[in-house]
PDB file of N, CA and C in Angstrom:
ATOM      1  N   MET A   1       0.816  -1.194   0.000  1.00  0.00           N
ATOM      2  CA  MET A   1       0.000   0.000   0.000  1.00  0.00           C
ATOM      3  C   MET A   1       0.863   1.263   0.000  1.00  0.00           C
ATOM      4  N   LEU A   2       1.898   1.277   0.824  1.00  0.00           N
ATOM      5  CA  LEU A   2       2.776   2.459   0.881  1.00  0.00           C
ATOM      6  C   LEU A   2       3.446   2.710  -0.459  1.00  0.00           C
ATOM      7  N   ARG A   3       3.856   1.637  -1.109  1.00  0.00           N
ATOM      8  CA  ARG A   3       4.527   1.801  -2.395  1.00  0.00           C
ATOM      9  C   ARG A   3       3.588   2.431  -3.416  1.00  0.00           C
ATOM     10  N   LYS A   4       2.322   2.049  -3.391  1.00  0.00           N
ATOM     11  CA  LYS A   4       1.350   2.628  -4.318  1.00  0.00           C
ATOM     12  C   LYS A   4       1.126   4.111  -4.034  1.00  0.00           C
ATOM     13  N   VAL A   5       1.146   4.490  -2.779  1.00  0.00           N
ATOM     14  CA  VAL A   5       1.017   5.913  -2.427  1.00  0.00           C
ATOM     15  C   VAL A   5       2.216   6.681  -2.983  1.00  0.00           C
ATOM     16  N   ALA A   6       3.407   6.130  -2.806  1.00  0.00           N
ATOM     17  CA  ALA A   6       4.613   6.778  -3.340  1.00  0.00           C
ATOM     18  C   ALA A   6       4.539   6.875  -4.852  1.00  0.00           C
ATOM     19  N   HIS A   7       4.028   5.831  -5.507  1.00  0.00           N
ATOM     20  CA  HIS A   7       3.876   5.858  -6.971  1.00  0.00           C
ATOM     21  C   HIS A   7       2.958   7.010  -7.375  1.00  0.00           C
ATOM     22  N   GLY A   8       1.832   7.135  -6.703  1.00  0.00           N
ATOM     23  CA  GLY A   8       0.878   8.189  -7.031  1.00  0.00           C
ATOM     24  C   GLY A   8       1.467   9.578  -6.861  1.00  0.00           C
ATOM     25  N   LEU A   9       2.191   9.785  -5.772  1.00  0.00           N
ATOM     26  CA  LEU A   9       2.816  11.090  -5.540  1.00  0.00           C
ATOM     27  C   LEU A   9       3.878  11.391  -6.593  1.00  0.00           C
ATOM     28  N   ALA A  10       4.676  10.379  -6.934  1.00  0.00           N
ATOM     29  CA  ALA A  10       5.719  10.580  -7.949  1.00  0.00           C
ATOM     30  C   ALA A  10       5.094  10.903  -9.305  1.00  0.00           C
ATOM     31  N   LEU A  11       3.966  10.278  -9.605  1.00  0.00           N
ATOM     32  CA  LEU A  11       3.303  10.533 -10.884  1.00  0.00           C
ATOM     33  C   LEU A  11       2.730  11.945 -10.968  1.00  0.00           C
ATOM     34  N   CYS A  12       2.502  12.575  -9.832  1.00  0.00           N
ATOM     35  CA  CYS A  12       2.016  13.962  -9.822  1.00  0.00           C
ATOM     36  C   CYS A  12       3.103  14.947 -10.251  1.00  0.00           C
ATOM     37  N   MET A  13       4.350  14.576 -10.054  1.00  0.00           N
ATOM     38  CA  MET A  13       5.457  15.504 -10.334  1.00  0.00           C
ATOM     39  C   MET A  13       5.442  16.051 -11.761  1.00  0.00           C
ATOM     40  N   PRO A  14       5.401  15.209 -12.782  1.00  0.00           N
ATOM     41  CA  PRO A  14       5.435  15.752 -14.143  1.00  0.00           C
ATOM     42  C   PRO A  14       4.140  16.449 -14.557  1.00  0.00           C
ATOM     43  N   LEU A  15       3.086  16.298 -13.773  1.00  0.00           N
ATOM     44  CA  LEU A  15       1.819  16.942 -14.096  1.00  0.00           C
ATOM     45  C   LEU A  15       1.807  18.420 -13.709  1.00  0.00           C
ATOM     46  N   VAL A  16       2.798  18.832 -12.943  1.00  0.00           N
ATOM     47  CA  VAL A  16       2.871  20.218 -12.478  1.00  0.00           C
ATOM     48  C   VAL A  16       3.521  21.077 -13.554  1.00  0.00           C
ATOM     49  N   GLY A  17       2.721  21.747 -14.339  1.00  0.00           N
ATOM     50  CA  GLY A  17       3.221  22.707 -15.321  1.00  0.00           C
ATOM     51  C   GLY A  17       4.022  22.091 -16.445  1.00  0.00           C
ATOM     52  N   LYS A  18       4.341  22.944 -17.389  1.00  0.00           N
ATOM     53  CA  LYS A  18       5.178  22.565 -18.528  1.00  0.00           C
ATOM     54  C   LYS A  18       6.450  23.390 -18.488  1.00  0.00           C
ATOM     55  N   GLU A  19       7.515  22.810 -19.017  1.00  0.00           N
ATOM     56  CA  GLU A  19       8.811  23.486 -19.043  1.00  0.00           C
ATOM     57  C   GLU A  19       8.712  24.756 -19.887  1.00  0.00           C
ATOM     58  N   PRO A  20       9.324  25.812 -19.512  1.00  0.00           N
ATOM     59  CA  PRO A  20      10.040  26.029 -18.249  1.00  0.00           C
ATOM     60  C   PRO A  20       9.053  26.274 -17.107  1.00  0.00           C
ATOM     61  N   LEU A  21       9.365  25.715 -15.964  1.00  0.00           N
ATOM     62  CA  LEU A  21       8.497  25.831 -14.800  1.00  0.00           C
ATOM     63  C   LEU A  21       8.724  27.152 -14.079  1.00  0.00           C
ATOM     64  N   THR A  22       7.669  27.672 -13.515  1.00  0.00           N
ATOM     65  CA  THR A  22       7.780  28.862 -12.681  1.00  0.00           C
ATOM     66  C   THR A  22       8.357  28.437 -11.331  1.00  0.00           C
ATOM     67  N   PRO A  23       8.842  29.366 -10.537  1.00  0.00           N
ATOM     68  CA  PRO A  23       9.334  28.996  -9.201  1.00  0.00           C
ATOM     69  C   PRO A  23       8.264  28.293  -8.360  1.00  0.00           C
ATOM     70  N   ALA A  24       7.023  28.715  -8.465  1.00  0.00           N
ATOM     71  CA  ALA A  24       5.945  28.073  -7.706  1.00  0.00           C
ATOM     72  C   ALA A  24       5.727  26.641  -8.181  1.00  0.00           C
ATOM     73  N   GLU A  25       5.801  26.426  -9.486  1.00  0.00           N
ATOM     74  CA  GLU A  25       5.638  25.072 -10.026  1.00  0.00           C
ATOM     75  C   GLU A  25       6.808  24.183  -9.617  1.00  0.00           C
ATOM     76  N   LEU A  26       8.005  24.735  -9.633  1.00  0.00           N
ATOM     77  CA  LEU A  26       9.173  23.972  -9.172  1.00  0.00           C
ATOM     78  C   LEU A  26       9.003  23.551  -7.722  1.00  0.00           C
ATOM     79  N   ALA A  27       8.518  24.468  -6.889  1.00  0.00           N
ATOM     80  CA  ALA A  27       8.317  24.173  -5.472  1.00  0.00           C
ATOM     81  C   ALA A  27       7.250  23.095  -5.296  1.00  0.00           C
ATOM     82  N   GLU A  28       6.186  23.165  -6.087  1.00  0.00           N
ATOM     83  CA  GLU A  28       5.124  22.160  -5.990  1.00  0.00           C
ATOM     84  C   GLU A  28       5.634  20.793  -6.446  1.00  0.00           C
ATOM     85  N   ARG A  29       6.397  20.757  -7.521  1.00  0.00           N
ATOM     86  CA  ARG A  29       6.975  19.500  -8.005  1.00  0.00           C
ATOM     87  C   ARG A  29       7.912  18.919  -6.938  1.00  0.00           C
ATOM     88  N   GLN A  30       8.709  19.773  -6.321  1.00  0.00           N
ATOM     89  CA  GLN A  30       9.617  19.341  -5.258  1.00  0.00           C
ATOM     90  C   GLN A  30       8.832  18.770  -4.085  1.00  0.00           C
ATOM     91  N   LYS A  31       7.718  19.420  -3.751  1.00  0.00           N
ATOM     92  CA  LYS A  31       6.887  18.960  -2.636  1.00  0.00           C
ATOM     93  C   LYS A  31       6.359  17.551  -2.896  1.00  0.00           C
ATOM     94  N   TYR A  32       5.856  17.299  -4.108  1.00  0.00           N
ATOM     95  CA  TYR A  32       5.377  15.946  -4.440  1.00  0.00           C
ATOM     96  C   TYR A  32       6.524  14.941  -4.359  1.00  0.00           C
ATOM     97  N   GLY A  33       7.682  15.309  -4.851  1.00  0.00           N
ATOM     98  CA  GLY A  33       8.836  14.421  -4.788  1.00  0.00           C
ATOM     99  C   GLY A  33       9.269  14.134  -3.365  1.00  0.00           C
ATOM    100  N   ASP A  34       9.270  15.170  -2.542  1.00  0.00           N
ATOM    101  CA  ASP A  34       9.647  14.995  -1.136  1.00  0.00           C
ATOM    102  C   ASP A  34       8.661  14.075  -0.415  1.00  0.00           C
ATOM    103  N   GLU A  35       7.375  14.275  -0.694  1.00  0.00           N
ATOM    104  CA  GLU A  35       6.360  13.430  -0.060  1.00  0.00           C
ATOM    105  C   GLU A  35       6.483  11.978  -0.538  1.00  0.00           C
ATOM    106  N   ALA A  36       6.743  11.792  -1.816  1.00  0.00           N
ATOM    107  CA  ALA A  36       6.935  10.433  -2.339  1.00  0.00           C
ATOM    108  C   ALA A  36       8.132   9.769  -1.669  1.00  0.00           C
ATOM    109  N   MET A  37       9.211  10.514  -1.507  1.00  0.00           N
ATOM    110  CA  MET A  37      10.398   9.951  -0.853  1.00  0.00           C
ATOM    111  C   MET A  37      10.118   9.629   0.618  1.00  0.00           C
ATOM    112  N   ASP A  38       9.360  10.468   1.302  1.00  0.00           N
ATOM    113  CA  ASP A  38       9.005  10.186   2.698  1.00  0.00           C
ATOM    114  C   ASP A  38       8.244   8.862   2.793  1.00  0.00           C
ATOM    115  N   VAL A  39       7.314   8.645   1.879  1.00  0.00           N
ATOM    116  CA  VAL A  39       6.531   7.407   1.886  1.00  0.00           C
ATOM    117  C   VAL A  39       7.418   6.210   1.536  1.00  0.00           C
ATOM    118  N   LEU A  40       8.314   6.368   0.578  1.00  0.00           N
ATOM    119  CA  LEU A  40       9.226   5.270   0.238  1.00  0.00           C
ATOM    120  C   LEU A  40      10.125   4.908   1.411  1.00  0.00           C
ATOM    121  N   ARG A  41      10.622   5.919   2.101  1.00  0.00           N
ATOM    122  CA  ARG A  41      11.455   5.640   3.292  1.00  0.00           C
ATOM    123  C   ARG A  41      10.657   4.875   4.343  1.00  0.00           C
ATOM    124  N   LEU A  42       9.407   5.264   4.530  1.00  0.00           N
ATOM    125  CA  LEU A  42       8.540   4.578   5.480  1.00  0.00           C
ATOM    126  C   LEU A  42       8.307   3.132   5.040  1.00  0.00           C
ATOM    127  N   ALA A  43       8.107   2.925   3.754  1.00  0.00           N
ATOM    128  CA  ALA A  43       7.914   1.576   3.224  1.00  0.00           C
ATOM    129  C   ALA A  43       9.148   0.715   3.484  1.00  0.00           C
ATOM    130  N   VAL A  44      10.319   1.274   3.233  1.00  0.00           N
ATOM    131  CA  VAL A  44      11.564   0.543   3.479  1.00  0.00           C
ATOM    132  C   VAL A  44      11.706   0.238   4.971  1.00  0.00           C
ATOM    133  N   LYS A  45      11.368   1.193   5.807  1.00  0.00           N
ATOM    134  CA  LYS A  45      11.439   0.993   7.264  1.00  0.00           C
ATOM    135  C   LYS A  45      10.552  -0.169   7.699  1.00  0.00           C
ATOM    136  N   HIS A  46       9.428  -0.353   6.995  1.00  0.00           N
ATOM    137  CA  HIS A  46       8.490  -1.421   7.332  1.00  0.00           C
ATOM    138  C   HIS A  46       8.748  -2.705   6.549  1.00  0.00           C
ATOM    139  N   GLY A  47       9.917  -2.774   5.907  1.00  0.00           N
ATOM    140  CA  GLY A  47      10.333  -4.021   5.298  1.00  0.00           C
ATOM    141  C   GLY A  47      10.036  -4.186   3.821  1.00  0.00           C
ATOM    142  N   ILE A  48       9.472  -3.190   3.187  1.00  0.00           N
ATOM    143  CA  ILE A  48       9.237  -3.275   1.742  1.00  0.00           C
ATOM    144  C   ILE A  48      10.546  -2.882   1.077  1.00  0.00           C
ATOM    145  N   ALA A  49      11.329  -3.885   0.740  1.00  0.00           N
ATOM    146  CA  ALA A  49      12.694  -3.602   0.300  1.00  0.00           C
ATOM    147  C   ALA A  49      13.054  -4.336  -0.983  1.00  0.00           C
ATOM    148  N   ASP A  50      12.176  -4.327  -1.945  1.00  0.00           N
ATOM    149  CA  ASP A  50      12.468  -4.955  -3.228  1.00  0.00           C
ATOM    150  C   ASP A  50      13.153  -3.926  -4.116  1.00  0.00           C
ATOM    151  N   VAL A  51      14.476  -3.950  -4.106  1.00  0.00           N
ATOM    152  CA  VAL A  51      15.236  -2.947  -4.843  1.00  0.00           C
ATOM    153  C   VAL A  51      14.944  -3.011  -6.337  1.00  0.00           C
ATOM    154  N   GLY A  52      14.725  -4.197  -6.860  1.00  0.00           N
ATOM    155  CA  GLY A  52      14.403  -4.332  -8.279  1.00  0.00           C
ATOM    156  C   GLY A  52      13.119  -3.609  -8.638  1.00  0.00           C
ATOM    157  N   ALA A  53      12.116  -3.746  -7.778  1.00  0.00           N
ATOM    158  CA  ALA A  53      10.842  -3.066  -8.020  1.00  0.00           C
ATOM    159  C   ALA A  53      11.011  -1.555  -7.949  1.00  0.00           C
ATOM    160  N   LEU A  54      11.822  -1.084  -7.006  1.00  0.00           N
ATOM    161  CA  LEU A  54      12.062   0.358  -6.902  1.00  0.00           C
ATOM    162  C   LEU A  54      12.775   0.889  -8.140  1.00  0.00           C
ATOM    163  N   GLN A  55      13.705   0.111  -8.649  1.00  0.00           N
ATOM    164  CA  GLN A  55      14.481   0.558  -9.806  1.00  0.00           C
ATOM    165  C   GLN A  55      13.702   0.459 -11.108  1.00  0.00           C
ATOM    166  N   LYS A  56      12.749  -0.457 -11.189  1.00  0.00           N
ATOM    167  CA  LYS A  56      12.063  -0.703 -12.451  1.00  0.00           C
ATOM    168  C   LYS A  56      10.686  -0.059 -12.557  1.00  0.00           C
ATOM    169  N   ALA A  57      10.079   0.281 -11.449  1.00  0.00           N
ATOM    170  CA  ALA A  57       8.711   0.817 -11.485  1.00  0.00           C
ATOM    171  C   ALA A  57       8.670   2.109 -12.296  1.00  0.00           C
ATOM    172  N   LYS A  58       7.908   2.079 -13.377  1.00  0.00           N
ATOM    173  CA  LYS A  58       7.834   3.265 -14.242  1.00  0.00           C
ATOM    174  C   LYS A  58       7.226   4.451 -13.500  1.00  0.00           C
ATOM    175  N   GLU A  59       6.398   4.177 -12.505  1.00  0.00           N
ATOM    176  CA  GLU A  59       5.775   5.254 -11.734  1.00  0.00           C
ATOM    177  C   GLU A  59       6.796   6.063 -10.944  1.00  0.00           C
ATOM    178  N   LEU A  60       7.917   5.436 -10.623  1.00  0.00           N
ATOM    179  CA  LEU A  60       8.944   6.123  -9.829  1.00  0.00           C
ATOM    180  C   LEU A  60       9.978   6.839 -10.697  1.00  0.00           C
ATOM    181  N   ALA A  61       9.817   6.795 -12.004  1.00  0.00           N
ATOM    182  CA  ALA A  61      10.771   7.437 -12.918  1.00  0.00           C
ATOM    183  C   ALA A  61      11.047   8.903 -12.572  1.00  0.00           C
ATOM    184  N   PRO A  62      10.041   9.695 -12.166  1.00  0.00           N
ATOM    185  CA  PRO A  62      10.335  11.092 -11.837  1.00  0.00           C
ATOM    186  C   PRO A  62      11.291  11.261 -10.648  1.00  0.00           C
ATOM    187  N   LEU A  63      11.454  10.215  -9.857  1.00  0.00           N
ATOM    188  CA  LEU A  63      12.321  10.298  -8.668  1.00  0.00           C
ATOM    189  C   LEU A  63      13.750   9.830  -8.941  1.00  0.00           C
ATOM    190  N   ARG A  64      13.975   9.103 -10.011  1.00  0.00           N
ATOM    191  CA  ARG A  64      15.254   8.417 -10.211  1.00  0.00           C
ATOM    192  C   ARG A  64      16.462   9.338 -10.281  1.00  0.00           C
ATOM    193  N   THR A  65      16.295  10.573 -10.675  1.00  0.00           N
ATOM    194  CA  THR A  65      17.442  11.485 -10.750  1.00  0.00           C
ATOM    195  C   THR A  65      17.742  12.147  -9.412  1.00  0.00           C
ATOM    196  N   ARG A  66      16.869  11.972  -8.470  1.00  0.00           N
ATOM    197  CA  ARG A  66      17.063  12.601  -7.151  1.00  0.00           C
ATOM    198  C   ARG A  66      18.160  11.879  -6.369  1.00  0.00           C
ATOM    199  N   GLN A  67      18.973  12.652  -5.720  1.00  0.00           N
ATOM    200  CA  GLN A  67      20.056  12.100  -4.901  1.00  0.00           C
ATOM    201  C   GLN A  67      19.498  11.240  -3.767  1.00  0.00           C
ATOM    202  N   ASP A  68      18.424  11.691  -3.131  1.00  0.00           N
ATOM    203  CA  ASP A  68      17.878  10.926  -2.014  1.00  0.00           C
ATOM    204  C   ASP A  68      17.273   9.596  -2.470  1.00  0.00           C
ATOM    205  N   PHE A  69      16.762   9.531  -3.693  1.00  0.00           N
ATOM    206  CA  PHE A  69      16.263   8.258  -4.227  1.00  0.00           C
ATOM    207  C   PHE A  69      17.431   7.300  -4.440  1.00  0.00           C
ATOM    208  N   GLN A  70      18.501   7.798  -5.027  1.00  0.00           N
ATOM    209  CA  GLN A  70      19.677   6.965  -5.259  1.00  0.00           C
ATOM    210  C   GLN A  70      20.282   6.476  -3.944  1.00  0.00           C
ATOM    211  N   GLU A  71      20.267   7.334  -2.927  1.00  0.00           N
ATOM    212  CA  GLU A  71      20.767   6.927  -1.609  1.00  0.00           C
ATOM    213  C   GLU A  71      19.880   5.847  -0.997  1.00  0.00           C
ATOM    214  N   LEU A  72      18.565   5.975  -1.185  1.00  0.00           N
ATOM    215  CA  LEU A  72      17.641   4.970  -0.668  1.00  0.00           C
ATOM    216  C   LEU A  72      17.883   3.624  -1.344  1.00  0.00           C
ATOM    217  N   ILE A  73      18.116   3.638  -2.640  1.00  0.00           N
ATOM    218  CA  ILE A  73      18.414   2.403  -3.370  1.00  0.00           C
ATOM    219  C   ILE A  73      19.672   1.756  -2.788  1.00  0.00           C
ATOM    220  N   ARG A  74      20.712   2.555  -2.577  1.00  0.00           N
ATOM    221  CA  ARG A  74      21.952   2.001  -1.998  1.00  0.00           C
ATOM    222  C   ARG A  74      21.698   1.425  -0.605  1.00  0.00           C
ATOM    223  N   GLU A  75      20.869   2.097   0.183  1.00  0.00           N
ATOM    224  CA  GLU A  75      20.549   1.614   1.523  1.00  0.00           C
ATOM    225  C   GLU A  75      19.825   0.271   1.460  1.00  0.00           C
ATOM    226  N   VAL A  76      18.869   0.158   0.551  1.00  0.00           N
ATOM    227  CA  VAL A  76      18.112  -1.094   0.404  1.00  0.00           C
ATOM    228  C   VAL A  76      19.033  -2.209  -0.079  1.00  0.00           C
ATOM    229  N   GLU A  77      19.918  -1.903  -1.019  1.00  0.00           N
ATOM    230  CA  GLU A  77      20.877  -2.902  -1.499  1.00  0.00           C
ATOM    231  C   GLU A  77      21.795  -3.360  -0.366  1.00  0.00           C
ATOM    232  N   LYS A  78      22.240  -2.426   0.443  1.00  0.00           N
ATOM    233  CA  LYS A  78      23.124  -2.753   1.566  1.00  0.00           C
ATOM    234  C   LYS A  78      22.410  -3.670   2.560  1.00  0.00           C
ATOM    235  N   LYS A  79      21.151  -3.370   2.867  1.00  0.00           N
ATOM    236  CA  LYS A  79      20.381  -4.213   3.786  1.00  0.00           C
ATOM    237  C   LYS A  79      20.178  -5.611   3.196  1.00  0.00           C
ATOM    238  N   ALA A  80      19.942  -5.678   1.897  1.00  0.00           N
ATOM    239  CA  ALA A  80      19.748  -6.975   1.240  1.00  0.00           C
ATOM    240  C   ALA A  80      21.032  -7.808   1.311  1.00  0.00           C
ATOM    241  N   ARG A  81      22.183  -7.165   1.093  1.00  0.00           N
ATOM    242  CA  ARG A  81      23.459  -7.880   1.179  1.00  0.00           C
ATOM    243  C   ARG A  81      23.722  -8.370   2.594  1.00  0.00           C
ATOM    244  N   ALA A  82      23.335  -7.573   3.579  1.00  0.00           N
ATOM    245  CA  ALA A  82      23.550  -7.956   4.982  1.00  0.00           C
ATOM    246  C   ALA A  82      22.695  -9.158   5.364  1.00  0.00           C
ATOM    247  N   LYS A  83      21.532  -9.297   4.750  1.00  0.00           N
ATOM    248  CA  LYS A  83      20.651 -10.422   5.043  1.00  0.00           C
ATOM    249  C   LYS A  83      21.029 -11.680   4.278  1.00  0.00           C
ATOM    250  N   ALA A  84      21.753 -11.503   3.170  1.00  0.00           N
ATOM    251  CA  ALA A  84      22.125 -12.673   2.351  1.00  0.00           C
ATOM    252  C   ALA A  84      23.065 -13.575   3.128  1.00  0.00           C
ATOM    253  N   PRO A  85      22.886 -14.904   2.951  1.00  0.00           N
ATOM    254  CA  PRO A  85      23.758 -15.855   3.668  1.00  0.00           C
ATOM    255  C   PRO A  85      25.177 -15.827   3.179  1.00  0.00           C
TER     256      PRO A  85
END
């Protein structure tokens, strides 16, 4: 459920205005991205840690260039390696 919420928020990002964006539109796009990342972090905290799904989900494409998204992917990969036998 959390992942679907993050997908929905990420999908809102490109719907905010057309390039070039105004400062208000940039702020709104950032807000949707920040909220999506907050939900993804919560999902990871609760054990939803399928790194492949995070990397491949087309709904999360607007987040992939974000530094915090890339850091989250590395964190999930690190946790997966720690659990591997």
